[in-house]
Amino acid sequence: MKRKFFFLIFSLITLEIFAQTPNYPTRWTLDNCIEYAKENNISINSLRLSKNSAQQDLLQAKEAKYPNLNGTISQGLFSLNGNDGLHLTGAQTQSMGANSSMTLYHANYIKNNESSKKSTGSDGRFICTGI
């Protein structure tokens, strides 16, 4: 028991575990400070994420006018016991399916949604690159 305890203590002491690895420059200059602030500012990072989200929303709005197709394929083995309970017989099962859908008309929602997403995405791009 003592041996395991000492081994545990020794291994914990020798392992260096870092919760956070600092990415600081060796010497702080004005340029380093500005770059560090741009990379680690919460507001700027939030704007970058908002910009990426707006781009994905625009892509989804553009693709809404096209049909979609879903397909599934599954295969399995179904086993049955024989009359005496000692012999097994098996039967293979397969299943395939396809499903497609398309929105034909939704009161100009698709067109209006795409144009509104285009206008929202440009605002985020200006804010992010203007800093």
CSV table of N, CA, C and O in Angstrom, one decimal:
chain,number,residue,atom,x,y,z
A,1,MET,N,0.8,-1.2,0.0
A,1,MET,CA,0.0,0.0,0.0
A,1,MET,C,0.9,1.3,0.0
A,1,MET,O,0.6,2.2,-0.7
A,2,LYS,N,1.9,1.2,0.8
A,2,LYS,CA,2.8,2.4,0.9
A,2,LYS,C,3.5,2.6,-0.5
A,2,LYS,O,3.7,3.7,-0.9
A,3,ARG,N,3.8,1.5,-1.1
A,3,ARG,CA,4.5,1.5,-2.4
A,3,ARG,C,3.6,2.2,-3.4
A,3,ARG,O,4.1,3.1,-4.2
A,4,LYS,N,2.4,1.9,-3.5
A,4,LYS,CA,1.4,2.5,-4.4
A,4,LYS,C,1.3,4.0,-4.1
A,4,LYS,O,1.2,4.8,-5.0
A,5,PHE,N,1.2,4.3,-2.8
A,5,PHE,CA,1.0,5.7,-2.4
A,5,PHE,C,2.2,6.5,-2.8
A,5,PHE,O,2.0,7.6,-3.4
A,6,PHE,N,3.4,6.0,-2.6
A,6,PHE,CA,4.6,6.8,-3.0
A,6,PHE,C,4.7,6.9,-4.5
A,6,PHE,O,5.2,7.9,-5.0
A,7,PHE,N,4.3,5.8,-5.2
A,7,PHE,CA,4.4,5.9,-6.7
A,7,PHE,C,3.4,6.9,-7.2
A,7,PHE,O,3.7,7.7,-8.1
A,8,LEU,N,2.2,7.0,-6.6
A,8,LEU,CA,1.2,8.0,-6.9
A,8,LEU,C,1.7,9.4,-6.7
A,8,LEU,O,1.6,10.3,-7.5
A,9,ILE,N,2.3,9.7,-5.5
A,9,ILE,CA,2.8,11.0,-5.2
A,9,ILE,C,4.0,11.3,-6.1
A,9,ILE,O,4.0,12.5,-6.6
A,10,PHE,N,4.9,10.4,-6.4
A,10,PHE,CA,6.0,10.7,-7.2
A,10,PHE,C,5.5,11.0,-8.7
A,10,PHE,O,6.0,11.9,-9.3
A,11,SER,N,4.6,10.3,-9.2
A,11,SER,CA,4.1,10.5,-10.5
A,11,SER,C,3.3,11.8,-10.6
A,11,SER,O,3.4,12.5,-11.6
A,12,LEU,N,2.6,12.2,-9.6
A,12,LEU,CA,2.0,13.5,-9.6
A,12,LEU,C,2.9,14.7,-9.5
A,12,LEU,O,2.7,15.7,-10.1
A,13,ILE,N,4.0,14.5,-8.8
A,13,ILE,CA,5.0,15.6,-8.7
A,13,ILE,C,5.8,15.7,-10.1
A,13,ILE,O,6.1,16.8,-10.5
A,14,THR,N,6.1,14.6,-10.7
A,14,THR,CA,6.9,14.6,-11.9
A,14,THR,C,6.0,15.1,-13.1
A,14,THR,O,6.6,15.6,-14.1
A,15,LEU,N,4.7,14.9,-13.1
A,15,LEU,CA,3.9,15.3,-14.2
A,15,LEU,C,3.7,16.8,-14.1
A,15,LEU,O,3.3,17.3,-13.1
A,16,GLU,N,3.9,17.5,-15.2
A,16,GLU,CA,3.6,18.9,-15.3
A,16,GLU,C,2.3,19.1,-16.0
A,16,GLU,O,2.2,18.9,-17.2
A,17,ILE,N,1.3,19.5,-15.3
A,17,ILE,CA,0.0,19.7,-16.0
A,17,ILE,C,-0.4,21.1,-16.0
A,17,ILE,O,-0.4,21.8,-14.9
A,18,PHE,N,-0.6,21.6,-17.2
A,18,PHE,CA,-0.9,23.1,-17.3
A,18,PHE,C,-2.4,23.2,-17.7
A,18,PHE,O,-2.9,22.6,-18.7
A,19,ALA,N,-3.1,23.9,-16.9
A,19,ALA,CA,-4.5,24.2,-17.3
A,19,ALA,C,-4.6,25.1,-18.4
A,19,ALA,O,-5.5,25.0,-19.3
A,20,GLN,N,-3.8,26.1,-18.5
A,20,GLN,CA,-3.8,27.0,-19.6
A,20,GLN,C,-2.3,27.3,-20.0
A,20,GLN,O,-1.5,27.5,-19.2
A,21,THR,N,-2.1,27.2,-21.3
A,21,THR,CA,-0.8,27.5,-21.8
A,21,THR,C,-0.7,29.0,-22.3
A,21,THR,O,-1.4,29.3,-23.2
A,22,PRO,N,0.0,29.8,-21.7
A,22,PRO,CA,0.0,31.2,-22.1
A,22,PRO,C,0.8,31.4,-23.4
A,22,PRO,O,1.7,30.7,-23.7
A,23,ASN,N,0.2,32.3,-24.2
A,23,ASN,CA,0.8,32.6,-25.5
A,23,ASN,C,1.3,34.0,-25.5
A,23,ASN,O,1.0,34.8,-26.4
A,24,TYR,N,2.0,34.4,-24.5
A,24,TYR,CA,2.4,35.8,-24.4
A,24,TYR,C,3.8,36.0,-25.1
A,24,TYR,O,4.6,35.1,-25.1
A,25,PRO,N,4.0,37.2,-25.6
A,25,PRO,CA,5.3,37.5,-26.2
A,25,PRO,C,6.3,37.6,-25.1
A,25,PRO,O,6.0,37.9,-24.0
A,26,THR,N,7.6,37.4,-25.5
A,26,THR,CA,8.6,37.5,-24.5
A,26,THR,C,8.8,39.0,-24.1
A,26,THR,O,9.2,39.2,-22.9
A,27,ARG,N,8.6,39.9,-25.0
A,27,ARG,CA,8.7,41.3,-24.7
A,27,ARG,C,7.5,42.1,-25.2
A,27,ARG,O,7.1,41.9,-26.3
A,28,TRP,N,6.9,42.9,-24.3
A,28,TRP,CA,5.7,43.6,-24.7
A,28,TRP,C,6.1,44.9,-25.3
A,28,TRP,O,6.7,45.8,-24.7
A,29,THR,N,5.7,45.1,-26.5
A,29,THR,CA,5.8,46.4,-27.2
A,29,THR,C,4.4,46.9,-27.5
A,29,THR,O,3.4,46.1,-27.3
A,30,LEU,N,4.3,48.0,-28.0
A,30,LEU,CA,2.9,48.6,-28.4
A,30,LEU,C,2.3,47.7,-29.4
A,30,LEU,O,1.1,47.4,-29.3
A,31,ASP,N,3.0,47.3,-30.4
A,31,ASP,CA,2.5,46.5,-31.5
A,31,ASP,C,2.0,45.1,-30.9
A,31,ASP,O,0.9,44.6,-31.3
A,32,ASN,N,2.8,44.5,-30.1
A,32,ASN,CA,2.4,43.2,-29.5
A,32,ASN,C,1.1,43.4,-28.6
A,32,ASN,O,0.3,42.5,-28.6
A,33,CYS,N,1.0,44.5,-27.9
A,33,CYS,CA,-0.2,44.7,-27.1
A,33,CYS,C,-1.4,44.9,-28.0
A,33,CYS,O,-2.5,44.3,-27.6
A,34,ILE,N,-1.3,45.6,-29.1
A,34,ILE,CA,-2.4,45.8,-29.9
A,34,ILE,C,-2.8,44.5,-30.6
A,34,ILE,O,-4.0,44.1,-30.7
A,35,GLU,N,-1.9,43.7,-31.1
A,35,GLU,CA,-2.2,42.4,-31.7
A,35,GLU,C,-2.8,41.5,-30.6
A,35,GLU,O,-3.8,40.7,-31.0
A,36,TYR,N,-2.3,41.4,-29.4
A,36,TYR,CA,-2.9,40.6,-28.4
A,36,TYR,C,-4.3,41.0,-28.1
A,36,TYR,O,-5.2,40.2,-27.9
A,37,ALA,N,-4.5,42.3,-28.0
A,37,ALA,CA,-5.9,42.8,-27.7
A,37,ALA,C,-6.9,42.4,-28.8
A,37,ALA,O,-8.0,42.1,-28.6
A,38,LYS,N,-6.4,42.5,-30.1
A,38,LYS,CA,-7.3,42.1,-31.2
A,38,LYS,C,-7.6,40.7,-31.2
A,38,LYS,O,-8.7,40.3,-31.5
A,39,GLU,N,-6.7,39.8,-30.9
A,39,GLU,CA,-6.9,38.4,-30.9
A,39,GLU,C,-7.7,37.9,-29.7
A,39,GLU,O,-8.5,36.9,-29.8
A,40,ASN,N,-7.6,38.6,-28.6
A,40,ASN,CA,-8.3,38.0,-27.4
A,40,ASN,C,-9.4,38.9,-26.8
A,40,ASN,O,-9.9,38.6,-25.7
A,41,ASN,N,-9.8,39.9,-27.6
A,41,ASN,CA,-10.9,40.7,-27.2
A,41,ASN,C,-12.2,39.9,-27.3
A,41,ASN,O,-12.5,39.4,-28.4
A,42,ILE,N,-13.1,39.9,-26.3
A,42,ILE,CA,-14.3,39.1,-26.3
A,42,ILE,C,-15.3,39.7,-27.3
A,42,ILE,O,-16.0,39.0,-28.0
A,43,SER,N,-15.4,41.0,-27.4
A,43,SER,CA,-16.3,41.6,-28.3
A,43,SER,C,-15.9,41.3,-29.8
A,43,SER,O,-16.8,41.1,-30.6
A,44,ILE,N,-14.7,41.4,-30.1
A,44,ILE,CA,-14.2,41.1,-31.5
A,44,ILE,C,-14.5,39.7,-31.8
A,44,ILE,O,-14.9,39.3,-32.9
A,45,ASN,N,-14.2,38.8,-30.9
A,45,ASN,CA,-14.4,37.3,-31.1
A,45,ASN,C,-15.9,37.1,-31.3
A,45,ASN,O,-16.3,36.2,-32.1
A,46,SER,N,-16.7,37.7,-30.5
A,46,SER,CA,-18.1,37.6,-30.7
A,46,SER,C,-18.6,38.1,-32.0
A,46,SER,O,-19.5,37.4,-32.7
A,47,LEU,N,-18.0,39.2,-32.5
A,47,LEU,CA,-18.4,39.7,-33.9
A,47,LEU,C,-17.9,38.7,-34.9
A,47,LEU,O,-18.6,38.5,-35.9
A,48,ARG,N,-16.8,38.1,-34.8
A,48,ARG,CA,-16.3,37.1,-35.7
A,48,ARG,C,-17.3,35.9,-35.8
A,48,ARG,O,-17.6,35.4,-36.9
A,49,LEU,N,-17.7,35.4,-34.6
A,49,LEU,CA,-18.7,34.3,-34.6
A,49,LEU,C,-20.0,34.7,-35.2
A,49,LEU,O,-20.6,33.9,-35.9
A,50,SER,N,-20.4,35.9,-35.0
A,50,SER,CA,-21.7,36.4,-35.5
A,50,SER,C,-21.6,36.5,-37.1
A,50,SER,O,-22.5,36.2,-37.8
A,51,LYS,N,-20.4,36.9,-37.6
A,51,LYS,CA,-20.2,37.0,-39.0
A,51,LYS,C,-20.2,35.6,-39.6
A,51,LYS,O,-20.9,35.3,-40.6
A,52,ASN,N,-19.6,34.6,-39.0
A,52,ASN,CA,-19.7,33.2,-39.5
A,52,ASN,C,-21.1,32.6,-39.4
A,52,ASN,O,-21.5,32.0,-40.3
A,53,SER,N,-21.8,33.0,-38.4
A,53,SER,CA,-23.2,32.5,-38.3
A,53,SER,C,-24.1,33.2,-39.4
A,53,SER,O,-24.9,32.5,-39.9
A,54,ALA,N,-23.8,34.4,-39.6
A,54,ALA,CA,-24.6,35.1,-40.7
A,54,ALA,C,-24.3,34.5,-42.1
A,54,ALA,O,-25.2,34.4,-42.9
A,55,GLN,N,-23.0,34.1,-42.3
A,55,GLN,CA,-22.7,33.5,-43.6
A,55,GLN,C,-23.4,32.1,-43.7
A,55,GLN,O,-23.9,31.8,-44.8
A,56,GLN,N,-23.5,31.4,-42.6
A,56,GLN,CA,-24.1,30.1,-42.7
A,56,GLN,C,-25.6,30.3,-42.9
A,56,GLN,O,-26.3,29.5,-43.6
A,57,ASP,N,-26.2,31.3,-42.2
A,57,ASP,CA,-27.6,31.6,-42.4
A,57,ASP,C,-27.9,32.0,-43.9
A,57,ASP,O,-28.9,31.6,-44.5
A,58,LEU,N,-27.0,32.8,-44.5
A,58,LEU,CA,-27.2,33.1,-45.9
A,58,LEU,C,-27.1,31.9,-46.8
A,58,LEU,O,-27.9,31.7,-47.7
A,59,LEU,N,-26.2,31.0,-46.5
A,59,LEU,CA,-26.0,29.8,-47.3
A,59,LEU,C,-27.3,29.0,-47.2
A,59,LEU,O,-27.8,28.4,-48.2
A,60,GLN,N,-27.8,28.8,-46.0
A,60,GLN,CA,-29.0,28.1,-45.8
A,60,GLN,C,-30.2,28.7,-46.5
A,60,GLN,O,-31.0,28.0,-47.1
A,61,ALA,N,-30.3,30.0,-46.5
A,61,ALA,CA,-31.4,30.7,-47.2
A,61,ALA,C,-31.3,30.5,-48.7
A,61,ALA,O,-32.3,30.3,-49.4
A,62,LYS,N,-30.1,30.5,-49.2
A,62,LYS,CA,-29.9,30.3,-50.7
A,62,LYS,C,-30.3,28.9,-51.1
A,62,LYS,O,-30.9,28.7,-52.1
A,63,GLU,N,-29.9,27.9,-50.3
A,63,GLU,CA,-30.2,26.5,-50.6
A,63,GLU,C,-31.6,26.1,-50.3
A,63,GLU,O,-32.0,25.0,-50.7
A,64,ALA,N,-32.4,26.9,-49.7
A,64,ALA,CA,-33.8,26.6,-49.4
A,64,ALA,C,-34.7,26.4,-50.6
A,64,ALA,O,-35.7,25.7,-50.6
A,65,LYS,N,-34.3,27.0,-51.7
A,65,LYS,CA,-35.1,26.9,-52.9
A,65,LYS,C,-34.8,25.7,-53.7
A,65,LYS,O,-35.5,25.4,-54.7
A,66,TYR,N,-33.8,24.9,-53.4
A,66,TYR,CA,-33.5,23.6,-54.1
A,66,TYR,C,-34.2,22.5,-53.4
A,66,TYR,O,-34.3,22.5,-52.1
A,67,PRO,N,-34.5,21.4,-54.1
A,67,PRO,CA,-35.0,20.2,-53.5
A,67,PRO,C,-34.0,19.5,-52.6
A,67,PRO,O,-32.8,19.6,-52.9
A,68,ASN,N,-34.4,18.7,-51.7
A,68,ASN,CA,-33.5,17.9,-50.9
A,68,ASN,C,-33.9,16.4,-51.0
A,68,ASN,O,-35.0,16.1,-51.4
A,69,LEU,N,-32.9,15.6,-50.8
A,69,LEU,CA,-33.1,14.1,-51.0
A,69,LEU,C,-32.4,13.4,-49.8
A,69,LEU,O,-31.3,13.7,-49.5
A,70,ASN,N,-33.2,12.6,-49.1
A,70,ASN,CA,-32.6,11.8,-48.0
A,70,ASN,C,-32.8,10.3,-48.4
A,70,ASN,O,-33.8,9.9,-48.9
A,71,GLY,N,-31.8,9.5,-48.0
A,71,GLY,CA,-31.8,8.1,-48.3
A,71,GLY,C,-31.3,7.3,-47.1
A,71,GLY,O,-30.5,7.7,-46.3
A,72,THR,N,-31.9,6.1,-46.9
A,72,THR,CA,-31.5,5.2,-45.8
A,72,THR,C,-31.3,3.8,-46.4
A,72,THR,O,-32.1,3.4,-47.3
A,73,ILE,N,-30.3,3.1,-45.9
A,73,ILE,CA,-30.1,1.7,-46.2
A,73,ILE,C,-29.7,1.0,-44.9
A,73,ILE,O,-28.9,1.5,-44.1
A,74,SER,N,-30.4,-0.1,-44.6
A,74,SER,CA,-30.0,-0.9,-43.4
A,74,SER,C,-30.0,-2.4,-43.8
A,74,SER,O,-30.7,-2.8,-44.7
A,75,GLN,N,-29.2,-3.1,-43.1
A,75,GLN,CA,-29.1,-4.6,-43.3
A,75,GLN,C,-29.0,-5.3,-41.9
A,75,GLN,O,-28.4,-4.7,-41.0
A,76,GLY,N,-29.6,-6.4,-41.8
A,76,GLY,CA,-29.5,-7.1,-40.5
A,76,GLY,C,-29.7,-8.6,-40.7
A,76,GLY,O,-29.8,-9.1,-41.8
A,77,LEU,N,-29.6,-9.3,-39.6
A,77,LEU,CA,-29.7,-10.8,-39.6
A,77,LEU,C,-30.8,-11.1,-38.5
A,77,LEU,O,-30.6,-10.7,-37.4
A,78,PHE,N,-31.7,-11.9,-38.9
A,78,PHE,CA,-32.8,-12.3,-38.0
A,78,PHE,C,-32.7,-13.8,-37.8
A,78,PHE,O,-32.6,-14.6,-38.8
A,79,SER,N,-32.5,-14.2,-36.6
A,79,SER,CA,-32.3,-15.6,-36.3
A,79,SER,C,-33.5,-16.2,-35.6
A,79,SER,O,-34.2,-15.6,-34.8
A,80,LEU,N,-33.8,-17.5,-35.9
A,80,LEU,CA,-34.9,-18.2,-35.4
A,80,LEU,C,-34.4,-19.5,-34.7
A,80,LEU,O,-33.5,-20.1,-35.2
A,81,ASN,N,-35.0,-19.9,-33.6
A,81,ASN,CA,-34.7,-21.2,-33.0
A,81,ASN,C,-35.4,-22.3,-33.8
A,81,ASN,O,-36.6,-22.2,-34.2
A,82,GLY,N,-34.8,-23.5,-33.9
A,82,GLY,CA,-35.4,-24.6,-34.5
A,82,GLY,C,-36.4,-25.2,-33.5
A,82,GLY,O,-36.7,-24.8,-32.4
A,83,ASN,N,-37.1,-26.3,-33.9
A,83,ASN,CA,-38.1,-27.0,-33.1
A,83,ASN,C,-37.5,-27.5,-31.8
A,83,ASN,O,-38.1,-27.4,-30.7
A,84,ASP,N,-36.3,-28.1,-31.8
A,84,ASP,CA,-35.7,-28.6,-30.6
A,84,ASP,C,-34.9,-27.6,-29.8
A,84,ASP,O,-34.4,-28.0,-28.7
A,85,GLY,N,-34.8,-26.4,-30.3
A,85,GLY,CA,-34.1,-25.4,-29.5
A,85,GLY,C,-32.6,-25.4,-29.7
A,85,GLY,O,-31.9,-24.6,-29.1
A,86,LEU,N,-32.0,-26.4,-30.4
A,86,LEU,CA,-30.6,-26.5,-30.6
A,86,LEU,C,-30.1,-26.0,-31.9
A,86,LEU,O,-28.9,-25.6,-32.0
A,87,HIS,N,-30.9,-25.9,-32.9
A,87,HIS,CA,-30.5,-25.5,-34.2
A,87,HIS,C,-31.0,-24.1,-34.4
A,87,HIS,O,-32.1,-23.8,-34.2
A,88,LEU,N,-30.1,-23.2,-34.9
A,88,LEU,CA,-30.5,-21.9,-35.3
A,88,LEU,C,-30.5,-21.7,-36.8
A,88,LEU,O,-29.7,-22.2,-37.5
A,89,THR,N,-31.5,-21.0,-37.2
A,89,THR,CA,-31.6,-20.7,-38.6
A,89,THR,C,-31.6,-19.2,-38.8
A,89,THR,O,-32.2,-18.5,-37.9
A,90,GLY,N,-31.0,-18.7,-39.8
A,90,GLY,CA,-30.9,-17.2,-39.9
A,90,GLY,C,-31.5,-16.7,-41.2
A,90,GLY,O,-31.5,-17.5,-42.2
A,91,ALA,N,-32.1,-15.6,-41.2
A,91,ALA,CA,-32.6,-15.0,-42.4
A,91,ALA,C,-32.1,-13.5,-42.5
A,91,ALA,O,-32.1,-12.8,-41.5
A,92,GLN,N,-31.6,-13.1,-43.6
A,92,GLN,CA,-31.1,-11.8,-43.8
A,92,GLN,C,-32.3,-10.8,-44.1
A,92,GLN,O,-33.2,-11.2,-44.7
A,93,THR,N,-32.1,-9.6,-43.5
A,93,THR,CA,-33.1,-8.6,-43.8
A,93,THR,C,-32.4,-7.3,-44.4
A,93,THR,O,-31.3,-7.0,-44.0
A,94,GLN,N,-33.1,-6.7,-45.3
A,94,GLN,CA,-32.6,-5.5,-45.9
A,94,GLN,C,-33.7,-4.5,-46.0
A,94,GLN,O,-34.8,-4.9,-46.3
A,95,SER,N,-33.3,-3.2,-45.9
A,95,SER,CA,-34.3,-2.2,-46.0
A,95,SER,C,-33.7,-1.0,-46.7
A,95,SER,O,-32.6,-0.6,-46.4
A,96,MET,N,-34.4,-0.4,-47.7
A,96,MET,CA,-33.9,0.7,-48.4
A,96,MET,C,-35.0,1.7,-48.6
A,96,MET,O,-36.2,1.4,-48.7
A,97,GLY,N,-34.7,3.0,-48.5
A,97,GLY,CA,-35.7,4.0,-48.6
A,97,GLY,C,-35.1,5.3,-49.1
A,97,GLY,O,-33.9,5.6,-48.9
A,98,ALA,N,-35.9,6.1,-49.8
A,98,ALA,CA,-35.5,7.4,-50.3
A,98,ALA,C,-36.7,8.4,-50.0
A,98,ALA,O,-37.9,8.0,-50.2
A,99,ASN,N,-36.4,9.6,-49.7
A,99,ASN,CA,-37.4,10.6,-49.5
A,99,ASN,C,-36.9,11.9,-50.1
A,99,ASN,O,-35.7,12.3,-49.9
A,100,SER,N,-37.8,12.7,-50.7
A,100,SER,CA,-37.4,13.9,-51.3
A,100,SER,C,-38.5,14.9,-51.1
A,100,SER,O,-39.7,14.6,-51.0
A,101,SER,N,-38.1,16.2,-50.9
A,101,SER,CA,-39.1,17.2,-50.8
A,101,SER,C,-38.6,18.5,-51.4
A,101,SER,O,-37.4,18.8,-51.5
A,102,MET,N,-39.6,19.4,-51.7
A,102,MET,CA,-39.3,20.7,-52.3
A,102,MET,C,-40.4,21.6,-52.1
A,102,MET,O,-41.6,21.3,-52.2
A,103,THR,N,-40.0,22.9,-51.6
A,103,THR,CA,-41.0,23.9,-51.4
A,103,THR,C,-41.3,24.6,-52.7
A,103,THR,O,-40.4,25.2,-53.3
A,104,LEU,N,-42.5,24.6,-53.2
A,104,LEU,CA,-42.8,25.2,-54.5
A,104,LEU,C,-43.1,26.7,-54.3
A,104,LEU,O,-42.5,27.5,-55.1
A,105,TYR,N,-43.9,27.0,-53.4
A,105,TYR,CA,-44.3,28.4,-53.2
A,105,TYR,C,-44.6,28.6,-51.7
A,105,TYR,O,-45.4,27.9,-51.1
A,106,HIS,N,-44.0,29.7,-51.1
A,106,HIS,CA,-44.3,29.9,-49.7
A,106,HIS,C,-44.4,31.5,-49.5
A,106,HIS,O,-43.8,32.1,-48.7
A,107,ALA,N,-45.3,32.0,-50.4
A,107,ALA,CA,-45.6,33.5,-50.3
A,107,ALA,C,-44.4,34.4,-50.3
A,107,ALA,O,-44.2,35.3,-49.5
A,108,ASN,N,-43.5,34.1,-51.2
A,108,ASN,CA,-42.2,34.9,-51.4
A,108,ASN,C,-41.3,34.8,-50.1
A,108,ASN,O,-40.4,35.7,-50.0
A,109,TYR,N,-41.5,33.9,-49.2
A,109,TYR,CA,-40.7,33.8,-48.0
A,109,TYR,C,-39.3,33.5,-48.4
A,109,TYR,O,-38.3,34.1,-47.8
A,110,ILE,N,-39.1,32.5,-49.3
A,110,ILE,CA,-37.7,32.1,-49.6
A,110,ILE,C,-36.9,33.3,-50.2
A,110,ILE,O,-35.8,33.5,-49.8
A,111,LYS,N,-37.5,34.0,-51.1
A,111,LYS,CA,-36.8,35.1,-51.8
A,111,LYS,C,-36.5,36.3,-50.8
A,111,LYS,O,-35.5,36.8,-50.7
A,112,ASN,N,-37.5,36.6,-50.0
A,112,ASN,CA,-37.4,37.6,-49.0
A,112,ASN,C,-36.4,37.3,-47.9
A,112,ASN,O,-35.6,38.1,-47.4
A,113,ASN,N,-36.4,36.0,-47.5
A,113,ASN,CA,-35.4,35.5,-46.5
A,113,ASN,C,-34.0,35.6,-47.0
A,113,ASN,O,-33.1,36.1,-46.3
A,114,GLU,N,-33.8,35.3,-48.2
A,114,GLU,CA,-32.4,35.3,-48.8
A,114,GLU,C,-32.0,36.8,-48.9
A,114,GLU,O,-30.8,37.1,-48.5
A,115,SER,N,-32.8,37.7,-49.3
A,115,SER,CA,-32.4,39.1,-49.4
A,115,SER,C,-32.2,39.7,-48.0
A,115,SER,O,-31.3,40.5,-47.8
A,116,SER,N,-33.0,39.3,-47.0
A,116,SER,CA,-32.7,39.8,-45.7
A,116,SER,C,-31.4,39.3,-45.1
A,116,SER,O,-30.7,40.0,-44.4
A,117,LYS,N,-31.1,38.1,-45.4
A,117,LYS,CA,-29.8,37.5,-44.9
A,117,LYS,C,-28.6,38.2,-45.6
A,117,LYS,O,-27.6,38.3,-45.0
A,118,LYS,N,-28.8,38.5,-46.8
A,118,LYS,CA,-27.7,39.2,-47.5
A,118,LYS,C,-27.4,40.6,-46.9
A,118,LYS,O,-26.2,41.0,-46.7
A,119,SER,N,-28.4,41.3,-46.5
A,119,SER,CA,-28.2,42.6,-45.9
A,119,SER,C,-27.6,42.5,-44.5
A,119,SER,O,-26.9,43.3,-44.0
A,120,THR,N,-28.0,41.4,-43.7
A,120,THR,CA,-27.5,41.3,-42.4
A,120,THR,C,-26.0,40.9,-42.4
A,120,THR,O,-25.3,41.3,-41.5
A,121,GLY,N,-25.6,40.1,-43.4
A,121,GLY,CA,-24.2,39.6,-43.4
A,121,GLY,C,-23.2,40.7,-43.7
A,121,GLY,O,-22.1,40.7,-43.2
A,122,SER,N,-23.6,41.7,-44.5
A,122,SER,CA,-22.7,42.8,-44.8
A,122,SER,C,-22.4,43.7,-43.6
A,122,SER,O,-21.3,44.2,-43.5
A,123,ASP,N,-23.3,43.9,-42.7
A,123,ASP,CA,-23.1,44.7,-41.5
A,123,ASP,C,-22.0,44.1,-40.7
A,123,ASP,O,-21.1,44.8,-40.2
A,124,GLY,N,-22.1,42.8,-40.4
A,124,GLY,CA,-21.1,42.1,-39.6
A,124,GLY,C,-19.7,42.2,-40.2
A,124,GLY,O,-18.7,42.3,-39.5
A,125,ARG,N,-19.6,42.1,-41.5
A,125,ARG,CA,-18.3,42.1,-42.2
A,125,ARG,C,-17.7,43.5,-42.0
A,125,ARG,O,-16.5,43.6,-41.8
A,126,PHE,N,-18.5,44.6,-42.1
A,126,PHE,CA,-17.9,45.9,-41.9
A,126,PHE,C,-17.4,46.1,-40.5
A,126,PHE,O,-16.3,46.7,-40.3
A,127,ILE,N,-18.1,45.7,-39.5
A,127,ILE,CA,-17.7,45.9,-38.1
A,127,ILE,C,-16.5,45.1,-37.8
A,127,ILE,O,-15.5,45.6,-37.2
A,128,CYS,N,-16.3,43.9,-38.3
A,128,CYS,CA,-15.2,43.0,-38.0
A,128,CYS,C,-13.9,43.6,-38.7
A,128,CYS,O,-12.9,43.6,-38.1
A,129,THR,N,-14.0,44.0,-39.9
A,129,THR,CA,-12.8,44.4,-40.6
A,129,THR,C,-12.5,45.9,-40.3
A,129,THR,O,-11.4,46.3,-40.6
A,130,GLY,N,-13.4,46.6,-39.8
A,130,GLY,CA,-13.2,48.0,-39.5
A,130,GLY,C,-12.3,48.3,-38.3
A,130,GLY,O,-11.9,49.4,-38.0
A,131,ILE,N,-12.1,47.3,-37.5
A,131,ILE,CA,-11.4,47.4,-36.2
A,131,ILE,C,-9.9,47.4,-36.4
A,131,ILE,O,-9.3,46.7,-37.1
